[in-house]
Structure formats: C-alpha cells, structure tokens
Tab-separated table of C-alpha atoms in Angstrom:
chain	number	residue	atom	x	y	z
A	195	MET	CA	16.515	-12.857	-15.095
A	196	THR	CA	13.395	-14.785	-13.849
A	197	PRO	CA	10.363	-13.542	-11.978
A	198	PRO	CA	9.591	-14.707	-8.417
A	199	ARG	CA	8.165	-18.254	-8.385
A	200	THR	CA	5.247	-17.269	-6.094
A	201	PRO	CA	3.001	-14.167	-5.971
A	202	GLN	CA	3.792	-11.747	-3.182
A	203	ILE	CA	1.136	-10.571	-0.705
A	204	PRO	CA	1.231	-6.943	0.306
A	205	VAL	CA	1.474	-6.311	4.042
A	206	VAL	CA	-0.055	-3.054	5.260
A	207	VAL	CA	0.834	-1.719	8.716
A	208	LEU	CA	-2.087	0.209	10.334
A	209	ALA	CA	-0.926	2.417	13.145
A	210	GLY	CA	-2.273	5.239	15.375
A	211	PHE	CA	-2.520	6.109	19.097
A	212	LEU	CA	-5.328	4.740	21.274
A	213	GLY	CA	-8.690	6.132	20.292
A	214	SER	CA	-7.565	7.315	16.828
A	215	GLY	CA	-9.929	4.945	15.106
A	216	LYS	CA	-7.608	2.148	13.763
A	217	THR	CA	-10.015	-0.622	14.636
A	218	THR	CA	-12.971	1.240	13.151
A	219	LEU	CA	-11.002	1.741	9.928
A	220	LEU	CA	-10.023	-1.938	9.890
A	221	ASN	CA	-13.596	-3.050	10.340
A	222	HIS	CA	-14.605	-0.755	7.462
A	223	LEU	CA	-12.049	-2.366	5.228
A	224	LEU	CA	-13.257	-5.876	6.187
A	225	ARG	CA	-16.880	-4.965	5.601
A	226	ASN	CA	-16.022	-3.425	2.190
A	227	ARG	CA	-13.449	-5.708	0.910
A	228	ALA	CA	-15.309	-6.539	-2.321
A	229	GLY	CA	-14.246	-10.286	-2.197
A	230	THR	CA	-10.655	-9.578	-1.287
A	231	ARG	CA	-9.379	-12.081	1.277
A	232	ILE	CA	-7.690	-10.200	4.137
A	233	GLY	CA	-5.404	-11.585	6.786
A	234	VAL	CA	-5.385	-9.539	9.972
A	235	ILE	CA	-2.561	-9.563	12.516
A	236	VAL	CA	-3.455	-7.744	15.740
A	237	ASN	CA	-0.398	-6.569	17.696
A	238	ASP	CA	-2.603	-5.778	20.719
A	239	PHE	CA	-5.010	-7.179	23.272
A	240	GLY	CA	-7.998	-5.452	21.694
A	241	ALA	CA	-11.174	-6.611	19.956
A	242	ILE	CA	-12.152	-6.561	16.300
A	243	GLU	CA	-15.866	-6.640	15.641
A	244	ILE	CA	-16.623	-7.903	12.194
A	245	ASP	CA	-19.613	-9.657	10.540
A	246	ALA	CA	-21.563	-10.008	13.769
A	247	MET	CA	-18.580	-11.623	15.492
A	248	THR	CA	-16.177	-10.320	18.107
A	249	VAL	CA	-12.635	-11.645	17.946
A	250	SER	CA	-10.969	-11.181	21.280
A	251	GLY	CA	-7.220	-10.675	21.118
A	252	GLN	CA	-5.465	-13.739	22.489
A	253	VAL	CA	-1.733	-13.827	21.828
A	254	GLY	CA	-0.790	-16.745	19.654
A	255	SER	CA	-4.338	-17.335	18.387
A	256	THR	CA	-5.598	-17.726	14.846
A	257	VAL	CA	-9.343	-17.203	14.345
A	258	SER	CA	-11.329	-17.553	11.115
A	259	LEU	CA	-13.712	-14.655	10.599
A	260	GLY	CA	-15.951	-16.807	8.369
A	261	ASN	CA	-15.863	-14.445	5.384
A	262	GLY	CA	-12.553	-15.386	3.685
A	263	CYS	CA	-10.517	-13.528	6.229
A	264	LEU	CA	-8.331	-14.559	9.137
A	265	CYS	CA	-7.356	-12.875	12.283
A	266	CYS	CA	-4.228	-13.443	14.473
A	267	ALA	CA	-3.313	-11.808	17.714
A	268	VAL	CA	0.417	-11.810	18.262
A	269	ASP	CA	3.361	-10.434	20.038
A	270	ALA	CA	5.870	-8.636	17.784
A	271	SER	CA	8.303	-11.492	18.357
A	272	GLU	CA	5.845	-13.879	16.737
A	273	LEU	CA	5.276	-11.763	13.640
A	274	ASP	CA	7.425	-13.812	11.323
A	275	THR	CA	5.691	-17.045	12.492
A	276	PHE	CA	2.285	-15.840	11.641
A	277	LEU	CA	3.327	-14.240	8.379
A	278	GLU	CA	4.560	-17.657	7.464
A	279	THR	CA	1.122	-19.067	8.409
A	280	LEU	CA	-0.848	-16.449	6.546
A	281	THR	CA	1.252	-16.618	3.407
A	282	ARG	CA	0.753	-20.307	2.906
A	283	PRO	CA	-1.074	-21.124	-0.391
A	284	SER	CA	-3.884	-22.773	1.594
A	285	ALA	CA	-4.815	-19.461	3.239
A	286	ARG	CA	-5.546	-17.975	-0.169
A	287	LEU	CA	-5.125	-14.416	1.111
A	288	ASP	CA	-4.802	-11.280	-1.098
A	289	VAL	CA	-3.565	-8.829	1.488
A	290	ILE	CA	-2.416	-8.801	5.074
A	291	VAL	CA	-3.063	-5.956	7.470
A	292	ILE	CA	-1.209	-5.513	10.752
A	293	GLU	CA	-3.054	-3.457	13.337
A	294	ALA	CA	-0.266	-2.141	15.543
A	295	SER	CA	-0.797	-1.556	19.227
A	296	GLY	CA	-1.811	1.926	20.134
A	297	LEU	CA	1.484	2.336	22.079
A	298	ALA	CA	3.650	0.522	19.409
A	299	GLU	CA	6.553	2.025	17.504
A	300	PRO	CA	5.250	1.401	13.992
A	301	GLN	CA	8.696	1.844	12.431
A	302	GLU	CA	9.782	-1.274	14.279
A	303	LEU	CA	7.119	-3.314	12.546
A	304	VAL	CA	8.166	-1.779	9.211
A	305	ARG	CA	11.814	-2.710	9.961
A	306	MET	CA	10.750	-6.327	10.608
A	307	LEU	CA	8.805	-6.448	7.372
A	308	LEU	CA	11.665	-5.063	5.299
A	309	ALA	CA	14.205	-7.344	6.991
A	310	SER	CA	11.990	-10.444	6.704
A	311	ASP	CA	13.274	-13.441	4.717
A	312	ASN	CA	9.734	-14.408	3.843
A	313	PRO	CA	9.631	-14.434	-0.037
A	314	HIS	CA	5.900	-14.330	-0.122
A	315	ILE	CA	5.315	-10.807	1.372
A	316	LEU	CA	5.742	-7.329	-0.072
A	317	TYR	CA	5.750	-4.148	2.035
A	318	GLY	CA	2.373	-2.449	1.472
A	319	GLY	CA	2.912	0.786	3.361
A	320	LEU	CA	2.544	2.314	6.813
A	321	VAL	CA	-0.869	3.949	7.449
A	322	GLU	CA	-0.999	6.304	10.372
A	323	VAL	CA	-4.511	7.133	11.718
A	324	VAL	CA	-4.839	10.468	13.483
A	325	ASP	CA	-7.750	11.659	15.586
A	326	ALA	CA	-8.573	15.171	14.333
A	327	ALA	CA	-10.426	16.219	17.390
A	328	GLU	CA	-7.765	15.084	19.855
A	329	PHE	CA	-4.596	15.805	17.798
A	330	GLY	CA	-3.356	18.675	19.963
A	331	ARG	CA	-3.845	16.725	23.212
A	332	THR	CA	-2.349	13.577	21.697
A	333	ARG	CA	0.822	15.487	20.827
A	334	GLN	CA	1.011	16.606	24.385
A	335	ARG	CA	0.665	13.157	25.844
A	336	HIS	CA	2.602	11.353	23.111
A	337	PRO	CA	5.149	13.753	21.450
A	338	GLU	CA	6.493	10.659	19.596
A	339	ILE	CA	3.531	11.058	17.145
A	340	ASP	CA	5.642	13.523	15.245
A	341	ARG	CA	8.202	10.821	14.628
A	342	HIS	CA	5.453	8.370	13.639
A	343	LEU	CA	4.124	10.816	11.113
A	344	THR	CA	7.570	11.299	9.490
A	345	VAL	CA	7.727	7.671	8.576
A	346	ALA	CA	4.158	7.249	7.406
A	347	ASP	CA	3.304	6.476	3.768
A	348	LEU	CA	-0.355	7.544	4.177
A	349	VAL	CA	-2.016	9.581	6.848
A	350	VAL	CA	-5.715	9.306	7.572
A	351	LEU	CA	-6.991	12.392	9.346
A	352	ASN	CA	-9.979	10.715	11.055
A	353	LYS	CA	-13.039	12.023	12.892
A	354	THR	CA	-13.068	15.183	10.868
A	355	ASP	CA	-16.783	15.600	11.482
A	356	ARG	CA	-15.861	16.588	15.070
A	357	VAL	CA	-14.074	19.793	14.024
A	358	GLY	CA	-15.120	22.892	12.057
A	359	GLU	CA	-13.927	23.531	8.535
A	360	ALA	CA	-11.304	26.095	9.436
A	361	GLU	CA	-9.873	23.798	12.186
A	362	ARG	CA	-9.884	20.912	9.767
A	363	GLU	CA	-7.785	22.836	7.272
A	364	ARG	CA	-5.381	23.928	9.964
A	365	LEU	CA	-4.959	20.410	11.238
A	366	ARG	CA	-4.483	19.066	7.769
A	367	ALA	CA	-1.692	21.622	7.099
A	368	ALA	CA	-0.037	20.745	10.390
A	369	VAL	CA	-0.187	16.997	9.772
A	370	ALA	CA	1.095	17.513	6.193
A	371	GLU	CA	4.079	19.515	7.444
A	372	LEU	CA	4.989	16.725	9.840
A	373	SER	CA	4.405	13.900	7.443
A	374	GLY	CA	6.434	15.361	4.492
A	375	PRO	CA	5.812	13.492	1.244
A	376	ALA	CA	3.041	11.209	2.628
A	377	ALA	CA	-0.468	11.627	1.271
A	378	VAL	CA	-2.978	13.046	3.753
A	379	ILE	CA	-6.676	12.211	3.433
A	380	SER	CA	-9.613	13.095	5.591
A	381	ALA	CA	-12.113	10.567	6.917
A	382	VAL	CA	-15.095	10.168	9.080
A	383	HIS	CA	-15.599	6.868	11.080
A	384	GLY	CA	-12.486	5.507	9.312
A	385	ARG	CA	-14.246	5.260	5.978
A	386	ILE	CA	-11.609	5.264	3.261
A	387	ASP	CA	-11.717	3.646	-0.088
A	388	PRO	CA	-10.103	0.170	0.291
A	389	GLU	CA	-8.511	0.632	-3.150
A	390	LEU	CA	-6.158	3.147	-1.555
A	391	LEU	CA	-4.503	0.201	0.250
A	392	PHE	CA	-5.076	-2.864	-1.965
A	393	ASP	CA	-6.433	-3.922	-5.335
A	394	PRO	CA	-9.783	-5.661	-5.554
A	395	ALA	CA	-9.401	-9.359	-5.982
A	396	LEU	CA	-10.389	-10.749	-9.318
A	397	ARG	CA	-12.031	-14.113	-8.877
A	398	PRO	CA	-13.085	-16.725	-11.551
A	399	ASP	CA	-16.790	-16.422	-12.279
A	400	HIS	CA	-17.569	-19.904	-11.025
A	401	GLU	CA	-15.895	-19.151	-7.642
A	402	ASP	CA	-18.232	-16.313	-6.903
A	403	LYS	CA	-21.258	-18.331	-8.030
A	404	VAL	CA	-20.652	-21.207	-5.646
A	405	ARG	CA	-19.371	-19.324	-2.606
A	406	GLN	CA	-21.408	-19.142	0.590
A	407	LEU	CA	-23.244	-15.909	1.289
A	408	THR	CA	-21.161	-13.792	3.718
A	409	PHE	CA	-22.163	-11.247	6.287
A	410	GLU	CA	-20.692	-8.665	4.011
A	411	ASP	CA	-23.463	-9.466	1.448
A	412	LEU	CA	-26.078	-9.299	4.140
A	413	LEU	CA	-24.830	-6.020	5.492
A	414	ARG	CA	-25.122	-4.489	2.026
A	415	GLU	CA	-28.612	-5.927	1.502
A	416	GLU	CA	-29.801	-4.688	4.871
A	417	ALA	CA	-28.341	-1.206	4.679
A	418	PRO	CA	-30.865	1.468	5.606
A	419	HIS	CA	-32.403	3.331	2.695
A	420	GLY	CA	-30.181	6.223	1.621
A	421	HIS	CA	-27.103	4.708	3.210
A	422	GLU	CA	-26.224	1.984	0.764
A	423	GLY	CA	-24.443	4.333	-1.459
A	424	HIS	CA	-22.547	6.071	1.296
A	425	ASP	CA	-19.171	4.584	0.433
A	426	ASP	CA	-19.593	5.282	-3.274
A	427	HIS	CA	-18.029	8.697	-2.821
A	428	LEU	CA	-14.948	7.696	-0.775
A	429	HIS	CA	-12.848	8.320	-3.880
A	430	ALA	CA	-13.430	11.987	-3.554
A	431	SER	CA	-10.618	12.219	-0.984
A	432	TYR	CA	-7.953	11.141	-3.501
A	433	GLU	CA	-7.133	11.018	-7.186
A	434	SER	CA	-6.174	8.276	-9.515
A	435	VAL	CA	-4.144	8.959	-12.754
A	436	ASP	CA	-3.817	6.312	-15.515
A	437	PHE	CA	-0.947	6.380	-17.991
A	438	THR	CA	-0.501	4.199	-21.007
A	439	SER	CA	2.277	4.336	-23.674
A	440	ASP	CA	3.144	2.107	-26.602
A	441	ILE	CA	6.533	3.785	-26.764
A	442	PRO	CA	9.206	2.315	-24.365
A	443	MET	CA	10.287	4.301	-21.359
A	444	ASP	CA	13.818	5.705	-21.101
A	445	PRO	CA	15.169	4.019	-17.831
A	446	ARG	CA	17.273	7.017	-16.757
A	447	ARG	CA	14.479	9.634	-17.220
A	448	PHE	CA	11.936	7.254	-15.626
A	449	MET	CA	14.072	6.790	-12.462
A	450	GLU	CA	14.489	10.674	-12.297
A	451	PHE	CA	10.763	10.877	-12.403
A	452	LEU	CA	10.340	8.466	-9.514
A	453	ASP	CA	13.088	10.203	-7.448
A	454	SER	CA	11.350	13.546	-7.826
A	455	ARG	CA	7.755	12.522	-7.563
A	456	PRO	CA	5.616	15.046	-5.640
A	457	ASP	CA	4.353	14.875	-2.095
A	458	GLY	CA	1.008	13.231	-1.771
A	459	LEU	CA	1.631	10.569	-4.403
A	460	TYR	CA	1.019	7.452	-2.322
A	461	ARG	CA	0.987	4.522	-4.748
A	462	ILE	CA	2.274	3.696	-8.235
A	463	LYS	CA	1.475	0.301	-9.722
A	464	GLY	CA	1.584	-1.274	-13.156
A	465	PHE	CA	4.015	-2.490	-15.749
A	466	VAL	CA	6.883	-0.699	-17.578
A	467	ASP	CA	8.372	-1.424	-20.971
A	468	PHE	CA	12.039	-0.360	-21.097
A	469	GLY	CA	12.423	-1.387	-24.675
A	470	ALA	CA	16.117	-1.899	-25.559
A	471	GLY	CA	16.972	-1.854	-21.928
A	472	ASP	CA	15.495	-5.383	-21.612
A	473	ARG	CA	13.713	-6.761	-24.596
A	474	ASP	CA	12.825	-9.969	-22.828
A	475	ASN	CA	10.860	-8.654	-19.882
A	476	THR	CA	8.188	-6.238	-18.775
A	477	TYR	CA	8.726	-4.799	-15.264
A	478	ALA	CA	5.962	-4.843	-12.698
A	479	LEU	CA	6.312	-1.662	-10.549
A	480	HIS	CA	5.226	-1.509	-6.918
A	481	ALA	CA	5.747	1.834	-5.181
A	482	VAL	CA	4.213	2.854	-1.885
A	483	GLY	CA	5.418	5.947	-0.064
A	484	ARG	CA	9.109	6.151	-0.701
A	485	PHE	CA	9.467	2.378	-1.070
A	486	LEU	CA	10.063	1.036	-4.583
A	487	ARG	CA	10.393	-2.359	-6.148
A	488	PHE	CA	10.482	-3.748	-9.710
A	489	VAL	CA	9.776	-7.403	-10.554
A	490	PRO	CA	10.683	-8.461	-14.093
A	491	ARG	CA	8.346	-10.858	-15.966
A	492	PRO	CA	8.942	-12.379	-19.448
A	493	TRP	CA	6.718	-10.986	-22.183
A	494	ALA	CA	4.081	-13.474	-23.266
A	495	ARG	CA	4.003	-14.525	-26.858
A	496	GLY	CA	1.960	-12.046	-28.859
A	497	GLU	CA	1.536	-9.705	-25.807
A	498	GLN	CA	1.317	-6.040	-26.788
A	499	ARG	CA	4.279	-4.148	-25.336
A	500	LEU	CA	2.942	-1.275	-23.349
A	501	THR	CA	3.719	0.740	-20.242
A	502	GLN	CA	0.556	0.829	-18.156
A	503	LEU	CA	0.656	2.735	-14.758
A	504	VAL	CA	-1.863	3.878	-12.190
A	505	MET	CA	-0.873	6.595	-9.721
A	506	ILE	CA	-2.897	7.228	-6.549
A	507	GLY	CA	-2.548	10.194	-4.239
A	508	ALA	CA	-4.090	13.210	-2.559
A	509	GLY	CA	-3.531	16.758	-3.608
A	510	ILE	CA	-1.574	15.755	-6.668
A	511	ASP	CA	-1.473	17.550	-10.051
A	512	ALA	CA	-2.748	14.908	-12.475
A	513	ALA	CA	-1.844	16.845	-15.639
A	514	ALA	CA	1.718	17.431	-14.356
A	515	LEU	CA	2.162	13.715	-13.549
A	516	SER	CA	0.937	12.631	-16.940
A	517	ALA	CA	3.169	15.169	-18.671
A	518	GLY	CA	6.119	14.037	-16.524
A	519	LEU	CA	5.632	10.372	-17.533
A	520	ALA	CA	5.168	11.312	-21.186
A	521	ALA	CA	8.508	13.090	-21.092
A	522	CYS	CA	10.072	9.776	-19.947
A	523	ARG	CA	9.331	8.133	-23.293
A	524	ALA	CA	12.410	7.167	-25.290
A	525	ASP	CA	12.869	8.915	-28.647
A	526	GLY	CA	13.979	7.131	-31.806
A	527	ALA	CA	17.702	7.778	-31.283
A	528	GLU	CA	17.561	6.540	-27.625
A	529	ARG	CA	15.781	3.371	-28.650
A	530	ALA	CA	18.436	2.653	-31.268
A	531	ASP	CA	21.333	3.178	-28.858
A	532	GLU	CA	21.060	-0.146	-27.006
A	533	PRO	CA	24.437	-0.091	-25.130
A	534	ASP	CA	23.579	3.338	-23.525
A	535	VAL	CA	20.025	2.170	-22.608
A	536	GLU	CA	21.437	-1.009	-21.110
A	537	ARG	CA	23.782	1.008	-18.930
A	538	ALA	CA	20.957	3.223	-17.870
A	539	MET	CA	19.057	0.114	-16.704
A	540	TRP	CA	21.368	-0.293	-13.793
A	541	GLY	CA	19.313	2.419	-12.027
A	542	VAL	CA	16.298	0.203	-12.367
A	543	LEU	CA	18.083	-3.071	-11.527
A	544	ARG	CA	18.972	-1.642	-8.021
A	545	TYR	CA	15.320	-2.055	-7.184
A	546	VAL	CA	14.756	-5.535	-8.677
A	547	GLN	CA	14.199	-7.862	-5.764
A	548	GLU	CA	16.407	-10.678	-7.110
A	549	GLN	CA	19.187	-8.313	-8.077
A	550	ALA	CA	19.104	-6.500	-4.728
A	551	PRO	CA	18.007	-8.762	-1.896
A	552	GLU	CA	18.281	-5.817	0.572
A	553	PRO	CA	15.191	-3.578	0.171
A	554	GLU	CA	15.973	0.026	-0.517
A	555	VAL	CA	14.106	3.345	-0.132
A	556	PHE	CA	14.863	5.526	-3.156
A	557	ASP	CA	15.903	9.154	-3.424
A	558	ALA	CA	19.329	9.226	-1.767
A	559	HIS	CA	19.117	12.977	-1.289
A	560	GLU	CA	16.346	12.834	1.307
A	561	THR	CA	16.869	12.549	5.018
A	562	PRO	CA	17.439	8.942	5.989
A	563	ASP	CA	14.497	7.325	7.784
A	564	PRO	CA	13.984	4.109	9.718
A	565	ARG	CA	12.899	2.220	6.624
A	566	GLU	CA	16.168	3.036	4.930
A	567	ALA	CA	18.157	1.933	8.012
A	568	ALA	CA	16.116	-1.330	8.021
A	569	ALA	CA	16.903	-1.894	4.360
A	570	GLU	CA	20.665	-1.449	5.063
A	571	ALA	CA	20.583	-3.681	8.173
C-alpha cells in the first residue's frame, strides 16, 4: 500500500444566498491567510475586493491577486478545467475556495468535487453563510435554504451584531435544528478564524525572508490603534481538542468513535497508529463534516509511533471527546491478536482513497444526503 504520489489540496465550497456575506468572509480569509496561498474560484459574476484591488468576475478568466493567491471566475461546467489549472505544481497553492453563486445549488458543486478524477484535490467541506438579520425573510423567498443547511458541514451565522442576544440564540437554535450535525458558529462581518477551514502554511525560513512585501503585511501595519488585535479572539467561537497516544488504536473501536461523533464536531485531522493492523504505515486522517478519508504513509526510520489528532468544532464536549478517544486504545491482548486486528482494519480500508476510489460518507445509519449519492455515482 503506497501513499499518493502528490499532495492533495483541500477544496472548500463557500455558499450562501445573496447578501449573506460570502464575499466579505472570503475577503477576510484572504486578508488573514498568514502566508497560506489560496486559489479562489468564483462561480458568479460578482466582484472580490482584496489588497486594494478589485477582481471583476469574467467567466473563463484567471487573475493573479498579487499576494500568492489566484482568482478564477467560471461557469460550473468549467470547474474541472480550472481545478486542473490551480492544482498544477507551478501554482503552489495550499487551499482552494469556491465561492458559489448566491443562487447556486451548493450540493451540485459538492457532487462535482466528490466525483472529480483530479487526484490533486481533497474535499474540504461545504460552508453555508447565513444572514442572521434576514434569515426569516430569506426562508420565505428561498425555502431551499433548508435543504442547503442539511448538507452543510459548517454554518456561519453572520451579521449577529444586527440582532439582540435573545434573537441570536433563537436563530442559532433554529439553524442548528436544520443543519443537524454541522457545527454552527456566530460571526460579525464574516470574521471567522481561517484555521477552521485550512491549516496555516509552513514555509522555509528563507522563503519568507526573500518574499515581496504584500498588501496583507501593509494592512496589518496600518491597522488603527486598538484594532490590530481584533481577530486574535476569533477562536472563541469554536474549540480545538488535541489528543496524543503512544498506544496503538484499536481499528474497530476507533471507527465506532468516528461513526458516533457528536454534532458540532467539524474537522478531525492528524495521524493514527493502528499497531498490528498495519505495522508498516501511519494513517493520515482527514474528516470534515460527515466526509472521511485515510491516507496511509510508511513510517520513517526512527519515527516515534504515535497517534496525534486535532478535533475542531463548536459546542463540543472536549473532555468527552478525549475520553472517547482514550477508550479506543488497544489493550495488550488486542495488540497481540494480529489476525483479529487485521480483520478489523477492513473498516478503515473502506475509507482509504487507493482502496476505495469512490468517496464515501460514513455512518450508514444516517439519512442519505447528496454527498453520499455523489459518492455512489
């Protein structure tokens, strides 16, 4: 079993009806990307203002934003073509964000991503932006928003400064009921922590030293007094739980943990040691919403064999999650019973990309959604 030959770039779908604040949120991500190179695909005839530039949506165009990011404006039919362009090594991108049209069916874009033959991409989740002040009227005009929320992996309840506290809690409860297991976070002016959606890029020291000063740097330097630390508290809307174990994980219990993970747990990332289940490989885990994938990688010579995971969500019980993972550790007898552990690994191998080319959405007991249908197509 060999790992993919090339790294995969997560592709995040950013959706929401007109006026919800998608473009504001996207601009916030681009201004606070911390060196991460972002590719932007705009499925609309809108405009993205970033770094003192305005990129007007022209279908079929590719525009450099001048700060390590690229922007494309495309029709849905051209999505694969531009994904191919943005995933070329020469683009050197870390993440791709697709801003869906305000009247688009986001699950169609998700289907296209899951059905794509492009080996360089990885589904990064569907983020639905909701205007808190206009939610009731939006449901009247666009009742399909209920369907959009049911397939979202993360819901951003935006413009919460425009409603009172009691109304904000009522809206949060209503959105959470519609979105089911998705994490729901509140935001003002689309300001969410970029680490909710993608990991900060790690660059060699020399690369940062020789790079050209970007507008992002200038924006930070010129921030008004008292405002420069504004985004430092964005993490308050979600929780991050770390877990490390030097004892291998039992594959059967670990998969049961994933199948029963609580609502609001948006991302799980890291590496898993399954011990006797596969002594040659560590397994990189990528989970977003109800989507799950493992990628095996050979252990490096002398590498310490650990399970290291980070879980990110909103309204989650950190202690319960840590206890649940601790209970997945294999005891001495299980570690010695290699044939049984190897059989249990079949539950993991279902979600290994090279073993199962058709992407799957786990938890067979839940109501099928468009992503599952796409995976089976």
